[in-house]
CSV table of C-alpha atoms and ligand atoms in Angstrom, one decimal:
chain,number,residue,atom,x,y,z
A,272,UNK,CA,-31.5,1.9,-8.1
A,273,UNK,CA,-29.9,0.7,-11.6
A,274,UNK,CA,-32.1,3.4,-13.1
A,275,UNK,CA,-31.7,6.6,-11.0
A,276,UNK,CA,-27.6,5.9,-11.6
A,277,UNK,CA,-26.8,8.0,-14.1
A,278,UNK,CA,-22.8,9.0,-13.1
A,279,UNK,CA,-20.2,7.2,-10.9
A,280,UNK,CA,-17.1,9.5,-10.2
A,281,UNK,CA,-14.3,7.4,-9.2
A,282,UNK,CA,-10.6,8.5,-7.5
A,283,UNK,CA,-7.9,7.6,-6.3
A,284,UNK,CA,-6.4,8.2,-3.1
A,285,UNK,CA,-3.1,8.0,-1.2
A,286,UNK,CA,0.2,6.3,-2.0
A,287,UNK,CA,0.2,5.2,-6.3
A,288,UNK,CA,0.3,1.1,-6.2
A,289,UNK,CA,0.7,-1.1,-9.2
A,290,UNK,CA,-3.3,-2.4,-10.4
A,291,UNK,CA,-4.9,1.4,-10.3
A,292,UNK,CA,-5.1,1.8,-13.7
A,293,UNK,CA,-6.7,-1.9,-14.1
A,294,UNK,CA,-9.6,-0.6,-11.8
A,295,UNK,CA,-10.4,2.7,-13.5
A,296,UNK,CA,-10.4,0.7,-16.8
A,297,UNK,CA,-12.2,-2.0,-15.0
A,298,UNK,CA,-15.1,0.6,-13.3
A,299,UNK,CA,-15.7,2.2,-16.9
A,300,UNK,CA,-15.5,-0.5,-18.9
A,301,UNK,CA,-18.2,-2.4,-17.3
A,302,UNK,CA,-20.1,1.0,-17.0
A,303,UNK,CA,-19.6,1.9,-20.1
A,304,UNK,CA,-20.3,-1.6,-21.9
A,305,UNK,CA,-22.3,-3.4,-19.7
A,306,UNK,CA,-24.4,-0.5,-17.7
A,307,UNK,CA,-24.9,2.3,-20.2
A,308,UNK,CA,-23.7,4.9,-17.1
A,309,UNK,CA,-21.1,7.8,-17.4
A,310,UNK,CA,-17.8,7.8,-15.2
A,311,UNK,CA,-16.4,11.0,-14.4
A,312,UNK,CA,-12.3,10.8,-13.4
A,313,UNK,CA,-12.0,13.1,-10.3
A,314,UNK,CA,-8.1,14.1,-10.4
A,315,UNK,CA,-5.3,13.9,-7.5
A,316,UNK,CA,-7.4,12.3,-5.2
A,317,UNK,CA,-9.8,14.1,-2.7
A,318,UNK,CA,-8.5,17.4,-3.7
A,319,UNK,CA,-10.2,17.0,-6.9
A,320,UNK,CA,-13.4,16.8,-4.9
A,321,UNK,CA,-12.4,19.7,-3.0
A,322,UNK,CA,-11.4,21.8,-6.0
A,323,UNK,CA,-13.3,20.4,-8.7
A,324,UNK,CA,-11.3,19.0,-11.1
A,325,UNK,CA,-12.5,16.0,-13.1
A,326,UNK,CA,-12.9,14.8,-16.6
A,327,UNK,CA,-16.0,12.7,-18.1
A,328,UNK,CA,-13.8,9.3,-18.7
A,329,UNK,CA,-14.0,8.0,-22.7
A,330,UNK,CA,-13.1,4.7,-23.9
A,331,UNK,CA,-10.1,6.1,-25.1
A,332,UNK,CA,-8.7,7.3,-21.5
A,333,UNK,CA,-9.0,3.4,-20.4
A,334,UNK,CA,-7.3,1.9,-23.5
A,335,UNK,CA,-4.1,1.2,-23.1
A,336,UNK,CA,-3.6,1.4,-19.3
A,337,UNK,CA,-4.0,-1.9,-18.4
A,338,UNK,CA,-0.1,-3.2,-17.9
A,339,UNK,CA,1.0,0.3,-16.9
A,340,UNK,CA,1.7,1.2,-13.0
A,341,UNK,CA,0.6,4.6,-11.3
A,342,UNK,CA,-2.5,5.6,-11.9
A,343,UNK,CA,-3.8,8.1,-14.9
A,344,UNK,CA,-6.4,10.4,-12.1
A,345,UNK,CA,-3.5,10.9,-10.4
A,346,UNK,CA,-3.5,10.4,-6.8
A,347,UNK,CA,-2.1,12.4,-3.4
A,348,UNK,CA,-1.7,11.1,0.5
A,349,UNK,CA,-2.1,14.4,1.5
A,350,UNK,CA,-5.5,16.0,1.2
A,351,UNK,CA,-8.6,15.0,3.2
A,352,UNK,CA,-11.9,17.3,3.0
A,353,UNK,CA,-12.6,16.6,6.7
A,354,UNK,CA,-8.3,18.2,7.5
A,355,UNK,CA,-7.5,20.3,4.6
A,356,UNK,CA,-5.2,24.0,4.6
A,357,UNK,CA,-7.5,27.3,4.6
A,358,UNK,CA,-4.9,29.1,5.3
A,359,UNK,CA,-1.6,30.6,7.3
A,360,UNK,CA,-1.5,31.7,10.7
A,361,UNK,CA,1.6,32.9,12.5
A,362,UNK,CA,3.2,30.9,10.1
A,363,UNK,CA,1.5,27.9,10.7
A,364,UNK,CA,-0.6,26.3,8.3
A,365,UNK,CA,-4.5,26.4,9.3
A,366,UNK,CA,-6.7,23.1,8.3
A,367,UNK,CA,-10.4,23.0,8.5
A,368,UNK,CA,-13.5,20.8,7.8
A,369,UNK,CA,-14.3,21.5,3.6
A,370,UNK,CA,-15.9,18.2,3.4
A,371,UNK,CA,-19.5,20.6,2.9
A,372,UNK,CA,-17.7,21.9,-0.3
A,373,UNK,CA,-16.4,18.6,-1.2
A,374,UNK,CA,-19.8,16.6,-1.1
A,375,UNK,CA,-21.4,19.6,-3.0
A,376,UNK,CA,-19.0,19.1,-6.0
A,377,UNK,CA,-19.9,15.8,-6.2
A,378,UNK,CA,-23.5,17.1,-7.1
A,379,UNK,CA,-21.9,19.7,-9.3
A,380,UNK,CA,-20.4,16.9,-11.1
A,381,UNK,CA,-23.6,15.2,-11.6
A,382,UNK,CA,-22.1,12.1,-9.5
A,383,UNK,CA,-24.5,9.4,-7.9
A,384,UNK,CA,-22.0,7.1,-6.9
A,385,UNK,CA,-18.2,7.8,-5.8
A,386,UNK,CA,-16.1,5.2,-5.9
A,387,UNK,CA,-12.8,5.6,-3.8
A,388,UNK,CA,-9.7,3.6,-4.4
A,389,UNK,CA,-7.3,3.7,-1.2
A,390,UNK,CA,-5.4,2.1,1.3
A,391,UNK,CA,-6.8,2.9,5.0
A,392,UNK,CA,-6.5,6.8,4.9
A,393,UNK,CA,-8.4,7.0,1.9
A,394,UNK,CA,-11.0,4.5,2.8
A,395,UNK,CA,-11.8,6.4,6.3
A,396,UNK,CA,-12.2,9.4,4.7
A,397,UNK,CA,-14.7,7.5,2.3
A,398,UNK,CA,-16.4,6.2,5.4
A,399,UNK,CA,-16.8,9.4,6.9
A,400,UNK,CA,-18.7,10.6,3.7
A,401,UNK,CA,-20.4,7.7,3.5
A,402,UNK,CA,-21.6,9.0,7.5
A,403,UNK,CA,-22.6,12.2,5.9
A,404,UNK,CA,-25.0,10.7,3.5
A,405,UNK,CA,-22.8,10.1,0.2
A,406,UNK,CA,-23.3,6.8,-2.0
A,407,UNK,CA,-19.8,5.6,-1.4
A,408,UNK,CA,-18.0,2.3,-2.6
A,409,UNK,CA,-14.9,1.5,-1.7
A,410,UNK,CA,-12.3,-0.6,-3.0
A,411,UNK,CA,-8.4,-1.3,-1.1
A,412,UNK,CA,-5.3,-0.7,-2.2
A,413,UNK,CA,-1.9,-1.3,-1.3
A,414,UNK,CA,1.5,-2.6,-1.5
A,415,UNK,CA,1.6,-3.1,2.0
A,416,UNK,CA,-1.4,-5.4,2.3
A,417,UNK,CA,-1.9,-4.2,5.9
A,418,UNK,CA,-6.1,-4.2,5.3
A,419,UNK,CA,-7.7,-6.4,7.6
A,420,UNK,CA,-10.7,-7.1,6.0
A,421,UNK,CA,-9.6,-8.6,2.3
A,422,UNK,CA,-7.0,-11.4,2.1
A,423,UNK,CA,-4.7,-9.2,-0.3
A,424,UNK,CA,-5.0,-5.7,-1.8
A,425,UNK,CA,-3.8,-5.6,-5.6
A,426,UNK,CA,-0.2,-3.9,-5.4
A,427,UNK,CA,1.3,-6.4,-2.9
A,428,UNK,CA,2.1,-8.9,-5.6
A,429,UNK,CA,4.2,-6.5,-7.7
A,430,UNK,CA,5.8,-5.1,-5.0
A,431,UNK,CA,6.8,-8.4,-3.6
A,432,UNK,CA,8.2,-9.6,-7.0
A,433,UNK,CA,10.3,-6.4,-7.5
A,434,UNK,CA,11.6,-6.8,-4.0
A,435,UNK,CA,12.4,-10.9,-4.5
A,436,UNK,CA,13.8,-9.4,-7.5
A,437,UNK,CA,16.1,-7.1,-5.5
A,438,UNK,CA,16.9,-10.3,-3.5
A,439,UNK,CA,18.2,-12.2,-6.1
A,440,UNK,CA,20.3,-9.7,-7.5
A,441,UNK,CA,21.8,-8.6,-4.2
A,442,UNK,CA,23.1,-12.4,-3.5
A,443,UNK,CA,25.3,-12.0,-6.1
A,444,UNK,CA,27.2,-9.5,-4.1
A,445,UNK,CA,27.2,-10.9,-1.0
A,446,UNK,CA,28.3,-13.8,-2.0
A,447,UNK,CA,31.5,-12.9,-4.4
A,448,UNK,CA,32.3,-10.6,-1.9
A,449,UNK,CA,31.5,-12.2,1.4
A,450,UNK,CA,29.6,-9.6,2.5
A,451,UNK,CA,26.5,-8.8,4.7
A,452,UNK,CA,23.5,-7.4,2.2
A,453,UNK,CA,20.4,-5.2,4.2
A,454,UNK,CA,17.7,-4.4,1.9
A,455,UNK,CA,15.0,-2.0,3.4
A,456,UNK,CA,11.6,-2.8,2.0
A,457,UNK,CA,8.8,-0.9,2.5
A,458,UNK,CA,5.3,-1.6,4.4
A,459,UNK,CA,4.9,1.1,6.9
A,460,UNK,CA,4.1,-0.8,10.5
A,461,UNK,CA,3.4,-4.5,8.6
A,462,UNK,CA,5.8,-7.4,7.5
A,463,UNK,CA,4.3,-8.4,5.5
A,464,UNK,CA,6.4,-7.5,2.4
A,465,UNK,CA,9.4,-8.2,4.5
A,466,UNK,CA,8.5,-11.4,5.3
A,467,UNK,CA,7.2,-12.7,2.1
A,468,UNK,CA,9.9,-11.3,-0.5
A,469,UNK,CA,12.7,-12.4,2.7
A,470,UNK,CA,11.4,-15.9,1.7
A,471,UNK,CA,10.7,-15.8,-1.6
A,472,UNK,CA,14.7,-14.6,-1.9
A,473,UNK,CA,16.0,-17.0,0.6
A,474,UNK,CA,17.2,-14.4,3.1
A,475,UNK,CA,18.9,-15.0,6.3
A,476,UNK,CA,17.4,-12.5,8.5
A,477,UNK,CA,14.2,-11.3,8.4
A,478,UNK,CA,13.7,-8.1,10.6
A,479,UNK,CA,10.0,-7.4,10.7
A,480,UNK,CA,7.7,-4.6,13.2
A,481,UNK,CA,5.9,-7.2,14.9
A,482,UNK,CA,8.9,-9.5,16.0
A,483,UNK,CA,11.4,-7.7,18.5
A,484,UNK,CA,15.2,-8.4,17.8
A,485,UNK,CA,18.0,-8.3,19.2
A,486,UNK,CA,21.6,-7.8,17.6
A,487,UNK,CA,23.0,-10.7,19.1
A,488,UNK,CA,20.5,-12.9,17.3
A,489,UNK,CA,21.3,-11.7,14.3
A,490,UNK,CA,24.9,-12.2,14.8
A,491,UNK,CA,24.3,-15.5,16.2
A,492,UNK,CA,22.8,-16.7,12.7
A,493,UNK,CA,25.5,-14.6,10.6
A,494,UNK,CA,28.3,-17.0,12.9
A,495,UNK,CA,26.7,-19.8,12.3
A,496,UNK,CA,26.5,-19.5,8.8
A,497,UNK,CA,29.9,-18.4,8.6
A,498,UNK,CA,30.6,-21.5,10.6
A,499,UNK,CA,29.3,-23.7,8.1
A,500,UNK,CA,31.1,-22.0,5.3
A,501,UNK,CA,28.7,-19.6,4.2
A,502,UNK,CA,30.1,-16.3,4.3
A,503,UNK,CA,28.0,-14.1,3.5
A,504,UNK,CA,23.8,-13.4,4.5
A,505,UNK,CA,21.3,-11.5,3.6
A,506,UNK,CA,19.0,-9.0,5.7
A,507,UNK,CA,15.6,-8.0,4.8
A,508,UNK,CA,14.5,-5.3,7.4
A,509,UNK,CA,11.1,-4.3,6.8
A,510,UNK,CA,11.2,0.3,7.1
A,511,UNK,CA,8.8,-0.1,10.4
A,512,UNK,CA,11.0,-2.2,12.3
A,513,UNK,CA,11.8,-1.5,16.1
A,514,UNK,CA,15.3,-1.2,16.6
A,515,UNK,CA,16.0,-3.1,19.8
A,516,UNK,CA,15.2,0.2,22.4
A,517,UNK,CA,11.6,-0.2,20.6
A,518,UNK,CA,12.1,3.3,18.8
A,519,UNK,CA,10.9,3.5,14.9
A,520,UNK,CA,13.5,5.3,12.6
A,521,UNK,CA,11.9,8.0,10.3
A,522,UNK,CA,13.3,9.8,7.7
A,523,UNK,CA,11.3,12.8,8.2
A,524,UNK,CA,8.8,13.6,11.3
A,525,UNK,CA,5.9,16.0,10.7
A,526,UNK,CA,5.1,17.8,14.4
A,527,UNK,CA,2.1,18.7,13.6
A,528,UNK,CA,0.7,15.5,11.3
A,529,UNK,CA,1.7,12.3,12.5
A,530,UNK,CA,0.1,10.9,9.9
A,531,UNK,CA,2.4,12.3,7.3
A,532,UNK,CA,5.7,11.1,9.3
A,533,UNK,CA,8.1,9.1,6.7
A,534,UNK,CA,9.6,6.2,7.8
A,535,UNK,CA,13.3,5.1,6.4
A,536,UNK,CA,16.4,4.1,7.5
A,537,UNK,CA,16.6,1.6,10.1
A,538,UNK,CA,18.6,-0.9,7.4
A,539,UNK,CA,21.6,2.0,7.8
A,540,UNK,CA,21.2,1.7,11.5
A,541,UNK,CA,21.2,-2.0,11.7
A,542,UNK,CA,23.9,-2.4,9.0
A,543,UNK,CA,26.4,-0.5,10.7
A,544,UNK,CA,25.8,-2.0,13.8
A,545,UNK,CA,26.3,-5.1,12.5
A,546,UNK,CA,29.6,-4.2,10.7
A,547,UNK,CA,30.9,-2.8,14.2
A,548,UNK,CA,30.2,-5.7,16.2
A,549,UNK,CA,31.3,-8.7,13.5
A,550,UNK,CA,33.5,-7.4,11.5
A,551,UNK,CA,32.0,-8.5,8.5
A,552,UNK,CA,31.5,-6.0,5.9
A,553,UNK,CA,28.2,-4.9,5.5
A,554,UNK,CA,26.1,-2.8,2.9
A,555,UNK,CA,22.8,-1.3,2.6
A,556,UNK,CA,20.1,-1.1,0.1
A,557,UNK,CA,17.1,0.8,0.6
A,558,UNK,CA,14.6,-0.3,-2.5
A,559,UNK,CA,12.1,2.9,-1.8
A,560,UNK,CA,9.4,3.6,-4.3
A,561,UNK,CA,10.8,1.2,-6.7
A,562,UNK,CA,8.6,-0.8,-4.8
A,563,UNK,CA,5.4,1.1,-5.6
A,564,UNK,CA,6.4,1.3,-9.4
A,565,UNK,CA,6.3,-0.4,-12.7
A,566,UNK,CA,4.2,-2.9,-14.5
A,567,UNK,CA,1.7,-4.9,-12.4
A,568,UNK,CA,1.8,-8.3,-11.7
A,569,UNK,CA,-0.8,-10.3,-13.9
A,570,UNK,CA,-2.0,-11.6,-10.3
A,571,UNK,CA,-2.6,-7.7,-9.9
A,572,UNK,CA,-4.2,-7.0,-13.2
A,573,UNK,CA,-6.7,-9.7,-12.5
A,574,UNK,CA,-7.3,-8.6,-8.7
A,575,UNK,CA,-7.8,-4.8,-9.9
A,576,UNK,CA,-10.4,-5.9,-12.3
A,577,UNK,CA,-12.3,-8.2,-10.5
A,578,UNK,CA,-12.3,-5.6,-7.4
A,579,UNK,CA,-13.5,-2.6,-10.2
A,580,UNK,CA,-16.0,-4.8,-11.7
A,581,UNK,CA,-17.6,-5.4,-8.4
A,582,UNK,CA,-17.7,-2.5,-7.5
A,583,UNK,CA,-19.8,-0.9,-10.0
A,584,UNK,CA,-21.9,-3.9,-9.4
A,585,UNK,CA,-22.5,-2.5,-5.5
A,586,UNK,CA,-23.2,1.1,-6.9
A,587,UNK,CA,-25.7,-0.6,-8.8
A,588,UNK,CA,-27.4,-2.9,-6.3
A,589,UNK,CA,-27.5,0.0,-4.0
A,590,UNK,CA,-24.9,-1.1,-1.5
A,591,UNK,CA,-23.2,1.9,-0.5
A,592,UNK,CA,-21.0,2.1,2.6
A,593,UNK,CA,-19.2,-1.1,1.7
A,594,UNK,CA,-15.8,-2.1,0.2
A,595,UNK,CA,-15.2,-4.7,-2.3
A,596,UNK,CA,-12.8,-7.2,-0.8
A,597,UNK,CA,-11.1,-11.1,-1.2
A,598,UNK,CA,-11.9,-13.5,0.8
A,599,UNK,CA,-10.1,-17.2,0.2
A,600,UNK,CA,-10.3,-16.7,-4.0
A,601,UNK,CA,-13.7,-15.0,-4.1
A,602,UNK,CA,-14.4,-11.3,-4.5
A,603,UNK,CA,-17.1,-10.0,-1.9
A,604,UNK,CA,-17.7,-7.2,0.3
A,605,UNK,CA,-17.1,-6.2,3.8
A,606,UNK,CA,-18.9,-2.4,5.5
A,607,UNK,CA,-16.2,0.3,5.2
A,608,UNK,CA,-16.5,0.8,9.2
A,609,UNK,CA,-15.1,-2.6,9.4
A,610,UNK,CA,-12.6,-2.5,6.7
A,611,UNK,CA,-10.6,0.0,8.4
A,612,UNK,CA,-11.4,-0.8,11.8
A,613,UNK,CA,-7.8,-2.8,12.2
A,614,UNK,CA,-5.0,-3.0,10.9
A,615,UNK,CA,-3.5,-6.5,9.6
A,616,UNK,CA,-0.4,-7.1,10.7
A,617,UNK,CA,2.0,-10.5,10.9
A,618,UNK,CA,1.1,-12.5,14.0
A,619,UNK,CA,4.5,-14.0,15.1
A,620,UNK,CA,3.2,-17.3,15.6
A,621,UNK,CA,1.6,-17.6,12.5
A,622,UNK,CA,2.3,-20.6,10.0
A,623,UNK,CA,3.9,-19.0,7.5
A,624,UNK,CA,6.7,-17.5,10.3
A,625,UNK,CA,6.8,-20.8,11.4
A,626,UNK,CA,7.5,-21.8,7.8
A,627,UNK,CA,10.1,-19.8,7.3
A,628,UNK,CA,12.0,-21.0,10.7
A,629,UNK,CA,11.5,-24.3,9.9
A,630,UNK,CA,13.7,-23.5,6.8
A,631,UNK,CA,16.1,-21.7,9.0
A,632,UNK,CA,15.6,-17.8,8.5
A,633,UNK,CA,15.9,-15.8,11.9
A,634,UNK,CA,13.9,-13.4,12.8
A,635,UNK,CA,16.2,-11.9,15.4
A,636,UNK,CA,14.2,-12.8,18.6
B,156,F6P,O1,1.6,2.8,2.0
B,156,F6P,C1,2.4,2.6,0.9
B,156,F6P,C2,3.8,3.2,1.2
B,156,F6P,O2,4.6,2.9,0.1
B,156,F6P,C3,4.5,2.6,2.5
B,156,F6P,O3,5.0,1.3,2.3
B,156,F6P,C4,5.5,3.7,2.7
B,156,F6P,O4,5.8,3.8,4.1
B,156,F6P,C5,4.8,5.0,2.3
B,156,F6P,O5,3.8,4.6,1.4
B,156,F6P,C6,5.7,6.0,1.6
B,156,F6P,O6,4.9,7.1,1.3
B,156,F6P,P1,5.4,8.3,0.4
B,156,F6P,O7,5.2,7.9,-1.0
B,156,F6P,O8,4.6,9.4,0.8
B,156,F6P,O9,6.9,8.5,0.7
């Protein structure tokens, strides 16, 4: 195989995630020094399949780039060849199947191997090509670490800094003025940034999808606290939690894309609710896309590379169809099919829940 591959192309797909840009620089670097092979940039994601745009990638394009966030292809979570607009009808926009188109610009581009960076939207997408015959590597990213098949996607670590960060900073507040902090973290329908920047900060409350709460459990724990002199807490509510009727809160619902449905806002929900029924005053935080922003962790510098080196190693062994993954402190690879089969998600009676109970953070149930 080493010596039919000639050209990876490489994007990058769905939500922008600190570590990106330590992958692309990562996938040419080791093509470029070890390999001898070309890397073509493929811009905004699929839609630069779909449309064509790329860029031969030059040492220069990858200098530079390894501490910064975002990612210089560009990236969106919006276009997929296999569901992308054609057109308007009756005012409604049309999608059809331009995955045809998509795989012939990859010959048109003069790429043997693609390699696609994404969290589970990406990476199906990348399966499904895979299906119809492309060389395909994948490798996961995400803040929200929600893949079941690699320990920990690059991204995570960042975001959970900047919101232990957030944390910190919102004690200060809370306790001068006695008050009840909510900060909203991100995460879509996992915990897991919830629960680990909740305890990283020494939070209170942890509200998380997986564990159902109920209001008086959280005012149980802020009355206790208050009844040992402590009076103020801190709420992390992770964006996907349930209130307690089981309903999701959204900022924006898309009727005809669920996919593209924007969670946000249950902290407002939950704060004022809590206000109302103990009187203490309460304020909200919703940390957003700071999340998603900013300079990566070294832990995610590290991760990013090691997942782009391996992957060009795949292309080159000829082991398409797969994802680079880690498993315990070793960099391997799992079949896409499998990697986006489930998603991870906190399992309430896991040890690190249990941890943090034992430390006396509520969950609410
Ligand atoms: O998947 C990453 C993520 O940041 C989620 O945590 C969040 O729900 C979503 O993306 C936000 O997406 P957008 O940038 O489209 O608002």
């Amino acid at each position: 195989m080493q010596n039919e591959l000639k050209r990876l192309g490489i994007l990058t797909g769905g939500g922008d995630c600190p570590g990106l840009n330590a992958v692309i620089r990562a996938v040419a670097k080791t093509s470029f020094n070890r390999y001898d092979l070309e890397v073509v940039g493929i811009t905004s994601g699929f839609r630069g399949m779909i449309e064509l745009e790329y860029f031969l990638l030059n040492d220069r394009h990858v200098s530079g780039i390894l501490h910064r966030g975002g990612t210089i292809l560009g990236t969106t979570n919006r276009d997929n060849p296999f569901r992308y607009p054609v057109g308007r009808e009756n005012g409604r926009v049309v999608y059809g199947d331009v995955s045809g188109r998509a795989i012939a610009n990859l010959e048109e581009m003069g790429v043997d191997v693609l390699v696609v960076v994404g969290g589970d939207g990406s990476l199906s997408i990348a399966g499904e090509l895979y299906n119809k015959g492309v060389r395909v590597v994948g490798i996961p990213k995400t803040i929200d670490n929600d893949l079941s098949a690699t320990d920990v996607t690059f991204g995570f670590d960042t975001a959970l800094h900047t919101a232990t960060d957030a944390i910190d900073k919102l004690h200060t507040t809370a306790e001068s003025h006695h008050r009840v902090m909510v900060l909203e973290v991100m995460g879509r329908n996992a915990g897991w940034i919830a629960l680990h920047s909740g305890m990283a900060g020494g939070a209170d409350v942890i509200l998380i999808p997986e564990i159902p709460f109920s209001y008086e459990s959280v005012l149980r724990k802020i009355q206790e606290r208050q009844s040992r002199g402590k009076n103020f807490s801190i709420i992390v509510v992770a964006e996907g939690a349930l209130l307690p009727g089981g309903q999701h809160v959204y900022q924006q619902q898309v009727a005809d894309n669920p996919l593209l449905d924007k969670l946000g806002g249950v902290a407002a929900v939950i704060g004022r609710e809590i206000e109302l029924r103990s009187g203490v005053e309460t304020r909200v935080t919703v940390l957003g896309h700071l999340q998603r922003g900013g300079t990566p962790t070294p832990f995610d510098r590290n991760l990013g590379t090691r997942f782009g080196v391996k992957a060009v190693e795949l292309a080159l062994a000829g082991e398409f169809g797969q994802m680079v993954c880690l498993c315990g402190n070793r960099i391997n690879s799992v079949l896409l099919s499998q990697a986006v089969a489930r998603q991870k998600l906190v399992d309430p009676a896991d040890e690190l829940v249990r941890t943090a109970k034992a430390v006396g953070i509520s969950f609410g149930d």
